[in-house]
XYZ file of C-alpha atoms in Angstrom:
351
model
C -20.802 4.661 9.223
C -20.550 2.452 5.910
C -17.578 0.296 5.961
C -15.392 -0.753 2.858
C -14.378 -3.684 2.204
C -11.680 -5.028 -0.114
C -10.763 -8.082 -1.102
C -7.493 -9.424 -3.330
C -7.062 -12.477 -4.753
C -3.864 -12.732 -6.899
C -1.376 -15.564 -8.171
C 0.478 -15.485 -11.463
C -1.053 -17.521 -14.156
C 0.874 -20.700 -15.280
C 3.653 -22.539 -13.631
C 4.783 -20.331 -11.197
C 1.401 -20.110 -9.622
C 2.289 -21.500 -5.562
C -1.845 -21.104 -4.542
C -5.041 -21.570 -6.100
C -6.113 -17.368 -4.565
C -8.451 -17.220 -6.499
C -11.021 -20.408 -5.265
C -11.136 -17.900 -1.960
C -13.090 -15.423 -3.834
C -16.817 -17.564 -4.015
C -16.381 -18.022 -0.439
C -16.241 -14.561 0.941
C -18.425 -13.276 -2.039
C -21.124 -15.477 -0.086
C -20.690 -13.205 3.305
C -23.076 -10.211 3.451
C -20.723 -7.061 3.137
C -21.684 -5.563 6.861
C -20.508 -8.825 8.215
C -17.182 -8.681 6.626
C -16.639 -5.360 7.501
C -18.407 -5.813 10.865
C -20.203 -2.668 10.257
C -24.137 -2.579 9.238
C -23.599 -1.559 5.929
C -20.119 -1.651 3.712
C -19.137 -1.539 0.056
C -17.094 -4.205 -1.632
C -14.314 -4.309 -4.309
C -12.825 -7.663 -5.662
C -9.901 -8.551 -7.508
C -9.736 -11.274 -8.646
C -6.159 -12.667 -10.485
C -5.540 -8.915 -11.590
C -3.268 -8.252 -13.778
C -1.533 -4.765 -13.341
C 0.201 -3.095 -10.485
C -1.465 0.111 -10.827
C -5.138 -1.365 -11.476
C -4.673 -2.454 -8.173
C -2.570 0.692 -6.712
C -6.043 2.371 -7.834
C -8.302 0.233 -6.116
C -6.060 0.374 -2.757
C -6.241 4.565 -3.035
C -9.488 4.676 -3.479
C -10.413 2.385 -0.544
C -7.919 4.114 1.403
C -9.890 7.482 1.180
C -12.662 6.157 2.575
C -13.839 7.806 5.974
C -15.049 4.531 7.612
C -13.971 0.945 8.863
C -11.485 -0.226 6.259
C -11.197 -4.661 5.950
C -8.815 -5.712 3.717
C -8.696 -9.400 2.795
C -5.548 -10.583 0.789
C -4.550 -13.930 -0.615
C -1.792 -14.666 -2.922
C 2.127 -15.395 -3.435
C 5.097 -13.244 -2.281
C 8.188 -13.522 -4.289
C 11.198 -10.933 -3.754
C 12.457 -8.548 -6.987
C 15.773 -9.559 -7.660
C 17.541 -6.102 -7.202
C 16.404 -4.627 -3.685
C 14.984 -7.839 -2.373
C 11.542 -6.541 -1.446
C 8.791 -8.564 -1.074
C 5.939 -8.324 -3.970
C 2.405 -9.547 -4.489
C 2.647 -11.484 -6.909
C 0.219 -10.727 -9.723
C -0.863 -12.832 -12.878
C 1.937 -12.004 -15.499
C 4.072 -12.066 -12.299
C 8.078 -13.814 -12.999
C 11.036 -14.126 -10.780
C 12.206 -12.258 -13.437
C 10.237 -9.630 -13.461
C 8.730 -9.031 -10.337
C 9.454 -5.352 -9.626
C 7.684 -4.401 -13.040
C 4.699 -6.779 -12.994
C 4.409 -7.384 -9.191
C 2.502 -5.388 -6.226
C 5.116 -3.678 -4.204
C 4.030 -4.725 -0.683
C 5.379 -1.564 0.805
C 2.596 0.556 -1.028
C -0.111 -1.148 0.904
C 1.979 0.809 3.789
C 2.621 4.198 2.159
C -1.484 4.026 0.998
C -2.486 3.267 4.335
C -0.659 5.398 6.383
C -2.678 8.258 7.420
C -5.413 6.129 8.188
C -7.031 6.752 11.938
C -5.584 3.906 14.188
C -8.579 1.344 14.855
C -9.830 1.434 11.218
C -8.222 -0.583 9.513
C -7.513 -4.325 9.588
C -5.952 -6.831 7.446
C -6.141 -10.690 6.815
C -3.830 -12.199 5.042
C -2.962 -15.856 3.387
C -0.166 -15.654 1.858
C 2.530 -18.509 0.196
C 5.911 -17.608 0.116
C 8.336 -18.834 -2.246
C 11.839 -20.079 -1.391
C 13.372 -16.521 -1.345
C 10.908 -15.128 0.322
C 10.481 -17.691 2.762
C 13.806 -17.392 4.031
C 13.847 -13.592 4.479
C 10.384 -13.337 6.028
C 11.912 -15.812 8.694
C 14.031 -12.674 9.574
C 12.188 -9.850 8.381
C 8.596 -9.466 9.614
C 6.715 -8.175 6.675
C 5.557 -4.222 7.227
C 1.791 -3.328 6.185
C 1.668 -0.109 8.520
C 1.654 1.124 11.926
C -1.455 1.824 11.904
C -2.990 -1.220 10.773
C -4.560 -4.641 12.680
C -3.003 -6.964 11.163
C -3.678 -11.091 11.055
C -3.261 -14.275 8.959
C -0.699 -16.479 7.942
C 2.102 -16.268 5.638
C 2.756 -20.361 4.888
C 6.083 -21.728 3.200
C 6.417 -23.015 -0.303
C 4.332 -26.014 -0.684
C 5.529 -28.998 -2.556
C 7.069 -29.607 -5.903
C 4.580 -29.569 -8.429
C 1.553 -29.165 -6.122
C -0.177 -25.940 -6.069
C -1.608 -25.010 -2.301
C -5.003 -24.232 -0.956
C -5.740 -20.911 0.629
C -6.927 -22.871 3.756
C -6.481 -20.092 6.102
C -8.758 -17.806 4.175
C -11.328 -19.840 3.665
C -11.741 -20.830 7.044
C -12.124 -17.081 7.742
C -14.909 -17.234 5.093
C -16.569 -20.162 6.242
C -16.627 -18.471 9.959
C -18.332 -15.284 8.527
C -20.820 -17.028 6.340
C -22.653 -18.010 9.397
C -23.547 -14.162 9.380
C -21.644 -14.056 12.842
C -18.229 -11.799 13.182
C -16.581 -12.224 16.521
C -14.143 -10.293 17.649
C -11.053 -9.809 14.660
C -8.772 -11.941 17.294
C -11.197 -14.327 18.043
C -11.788 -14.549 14.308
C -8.304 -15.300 13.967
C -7.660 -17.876 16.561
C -11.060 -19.742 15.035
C -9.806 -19.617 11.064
C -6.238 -21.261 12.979
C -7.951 -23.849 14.628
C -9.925 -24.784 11.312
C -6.277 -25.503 9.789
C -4.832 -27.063 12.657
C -3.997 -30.105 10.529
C -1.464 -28.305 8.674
C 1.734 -26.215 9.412
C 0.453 -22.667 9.460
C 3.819 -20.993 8.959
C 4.018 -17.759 9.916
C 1.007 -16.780 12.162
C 0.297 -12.837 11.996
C -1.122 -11.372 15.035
C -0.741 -7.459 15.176
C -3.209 -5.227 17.067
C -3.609 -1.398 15.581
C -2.301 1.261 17.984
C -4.153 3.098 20.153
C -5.470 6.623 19.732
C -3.222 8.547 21.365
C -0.472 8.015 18.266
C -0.498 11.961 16.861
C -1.581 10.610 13.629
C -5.087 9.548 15.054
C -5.867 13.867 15.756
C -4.725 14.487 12.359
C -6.797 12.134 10.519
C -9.587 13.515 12.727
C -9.581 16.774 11.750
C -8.999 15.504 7.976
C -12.412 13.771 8.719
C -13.975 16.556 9.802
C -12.532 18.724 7.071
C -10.192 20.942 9.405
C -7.516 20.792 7.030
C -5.754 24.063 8.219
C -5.528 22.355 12.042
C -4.504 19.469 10.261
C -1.459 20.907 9.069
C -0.607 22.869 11.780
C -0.550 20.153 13.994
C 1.909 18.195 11.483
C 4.106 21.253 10.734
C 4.329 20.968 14.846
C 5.824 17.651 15.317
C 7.645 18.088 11.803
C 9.699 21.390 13.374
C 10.078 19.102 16.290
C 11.968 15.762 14.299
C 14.083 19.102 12.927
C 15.078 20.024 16.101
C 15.585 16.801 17.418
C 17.071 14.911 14.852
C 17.850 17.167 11.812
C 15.863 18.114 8.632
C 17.164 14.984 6.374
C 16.162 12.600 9.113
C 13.553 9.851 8.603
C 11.721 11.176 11.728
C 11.693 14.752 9.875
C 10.767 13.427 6.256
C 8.354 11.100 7.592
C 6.061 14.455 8.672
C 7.021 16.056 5.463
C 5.389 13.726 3.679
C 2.639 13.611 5.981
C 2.365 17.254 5.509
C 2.314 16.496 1.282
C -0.534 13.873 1.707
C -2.851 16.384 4.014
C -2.136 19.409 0.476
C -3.459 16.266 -1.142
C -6.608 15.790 0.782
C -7.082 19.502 0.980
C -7.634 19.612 -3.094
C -3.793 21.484 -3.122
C -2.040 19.947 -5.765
C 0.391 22.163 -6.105
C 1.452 22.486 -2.528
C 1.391 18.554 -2.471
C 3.627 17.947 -5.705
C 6.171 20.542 -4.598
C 6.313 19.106 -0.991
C 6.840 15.159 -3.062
C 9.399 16.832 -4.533
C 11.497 18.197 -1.762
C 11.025 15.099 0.031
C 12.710 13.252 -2.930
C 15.650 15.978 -3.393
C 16.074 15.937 0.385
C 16.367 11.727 0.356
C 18.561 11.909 -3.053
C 20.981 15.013 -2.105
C 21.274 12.485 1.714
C 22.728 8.964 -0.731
C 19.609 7.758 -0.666
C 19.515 5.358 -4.219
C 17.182 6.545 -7.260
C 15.426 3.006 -7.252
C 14.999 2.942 -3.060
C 11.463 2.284 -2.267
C 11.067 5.828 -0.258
C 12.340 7.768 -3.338
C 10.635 6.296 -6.296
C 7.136 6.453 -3.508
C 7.630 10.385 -3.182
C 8.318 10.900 -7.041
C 5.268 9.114 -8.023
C 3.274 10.369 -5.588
C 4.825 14.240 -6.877
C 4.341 13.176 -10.556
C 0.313 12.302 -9.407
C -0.613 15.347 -7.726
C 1.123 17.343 -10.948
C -1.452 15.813 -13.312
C -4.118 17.280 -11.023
C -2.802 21.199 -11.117
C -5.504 23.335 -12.571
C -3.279 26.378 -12.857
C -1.042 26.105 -16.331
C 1.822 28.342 -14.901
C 2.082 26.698 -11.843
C 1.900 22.847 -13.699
C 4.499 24.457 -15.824
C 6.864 25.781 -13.468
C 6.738 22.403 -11.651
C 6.694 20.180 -14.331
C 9.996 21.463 -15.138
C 11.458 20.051 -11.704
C 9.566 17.142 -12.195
C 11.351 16.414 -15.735
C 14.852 16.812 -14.143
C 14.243 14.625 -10.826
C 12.426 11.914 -13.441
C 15.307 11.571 -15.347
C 17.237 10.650 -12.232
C 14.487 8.629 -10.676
C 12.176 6.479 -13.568
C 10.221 4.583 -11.365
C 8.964 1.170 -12.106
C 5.965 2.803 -14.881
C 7.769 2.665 -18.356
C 7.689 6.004 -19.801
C 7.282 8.045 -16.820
C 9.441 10.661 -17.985
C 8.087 10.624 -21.366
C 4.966 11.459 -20.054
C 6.098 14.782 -17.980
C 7.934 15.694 -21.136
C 4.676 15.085 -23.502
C 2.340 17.158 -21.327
C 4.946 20.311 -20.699
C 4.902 20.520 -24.393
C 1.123 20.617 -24.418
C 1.020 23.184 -21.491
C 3.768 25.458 -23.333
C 0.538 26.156 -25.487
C -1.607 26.999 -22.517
C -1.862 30.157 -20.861
């Protein structure tokens, strides 16, 4: 089975810039795509220095879909957004100030990557951490899935004035361009031992789960386009997080919105906005805030899968939910709302 393969290189432009990403890029670009992916055959999407969170939020879904091995490779600068203190990629128009408009959100590499079979997808990262950052990742291990390997380094701020070298990555690169890929561990331990000379920071290490994880049977019968079974088998352990812990529970909305992406995958739009919705109403009417990371997630994701309803009457009849939960939730895209009220005027036309 093909693999896919993709890599991120991304630092903002100018003074701010804490690592040269992008010099990583010629490196890897060198190692034949089956050995990156460690499969005999893979595709390959680079980004180099990109510019806008949802260029790259498009990328990351599409990769995500794939059926096959997933590698991602990712090298760039964290910084925090000043008002809920989560860590961002930063991109190239990328500020302190305005990190939470013009940064990657690391959290949607999670929410993207989550129904992914355990075992197929694996991370390496070499990533520089500003000050802020620094200091909460010290506490705070940062969260790219469950169900992903996971392995790198995440290195302090380097000093004053001096921009830092994406050693760890390129040491990766420089292993695979031999046309060899051990083992992703031994991989690892190599690329560390190439940088031994240095302080590697924080040294990322995380094996995927195994198969027996309930997610791993319903990505299976996604695979093998059993959506039905799919569902069924979510709506199980969703009635069971009900029972156990109550319906506004994360164990409970966590399968909800499992339940959403598998409408998704089955080509239900419909079913998958109106499920994004109740999972937002449900984490609103519980205190959750407008601007939490789990809210603004299912509203986007609701306010997606609306733009793909064929039927007018049922695009209208949710649109018009969609309008009032936008105006309480407006996401980080400017004009969000805007845009639900611009197309329910066009589909008011539409029969």
């Amino acid at each position: 089975m093909p693999g896919t393969v993709l890599l991120v290189a991304a630092a903002p432009v100018g003074k701010g810039r804490l690592v040269d990403a992008a010099t990583v890029l010629p490196v890897l670009a060198a190692v034949a795509p089956g050995v990156l992916a460690g499969t005999d055959t893979a595709n390959v999407v680079e980004l180099a220095d990109p510019v806008e969170p949802q260029a790259v939020l498009t990328r990351l879904r599409a990769a995500a879909g794939t059926v096959g091995p997933l590698t991602v490779f990712v090298t760039g600068q964290l910084l925090l957004d000043r008002r809920q203190r989560l860590p961002h990629l930063a991109l190239a128009r990328t500020t302190p100030a305005t990190v939470r408009y013009t940064g990657f959100p690391w959290h949607w590499f999670r929410e993207e990557l989550r129904l992914r079979a355990p075992g197929t997808t694996t991370f390496h990262l070499d990533l520089h951490a500003d000050a802020e950052s620094w200091e909460q990742l010290r506490g705070t291990p940062l969260d790219s899935g469950r169900n992903c390997a996971v392995y790198g380094r995440i290195a302090p701020p380097p000093h004053r004035r001096t921009v830092a070298d994406p050693s760890y990555m390129k040491a990766v690169a420089t292993i695979l361009r031999s046309g060899h890929r051990p083992p992703v561990e031994q991989l690892h331990q190599q690329a560390l031992s190439r940088i031994a000379g240095e302080a590697p920071g924080i040294v990322l290490a995380a094996r995927a789960p195994g198969v027996s994880d309930p997610h791993a049977a319903i990505s299976a019968a996604v695979q093998a386009g059993r959506h039905a079974d799919a569902d069924a088998l979510a709506a199980r352990w969703e009635q069971a997080a009900v029972r156990a812990h109550g319906a506004a529970s994360e164990e409970a909305l966590h399968w909800t919105e499992v339940r959403a992406d598998l409408a998704m995958f089955a080509g239900d739009a419909a079913r998958s906005c109106r499920t994004w919705l109740a999972v937002a109403s449900a984490r609103l009417a519980a205190g959750q805030a407008p601007d939490a990371p789990a809210v603004e997630a299912a509203v986007d994701r609701a306010h997606h899968q609306w733009g793909e309803i064929g039927d007018p009457a049922r695009a209208r009849e949710l649109g018009a939910v969609l309008a009032e939960v936008r105006g309480r939730v407006p996401g980080r895209r400017v004009g969000a709302l805007d845009h639900v009220q611009r197309q329910l005027r066009q589909l008011q036309t539409q029969h």
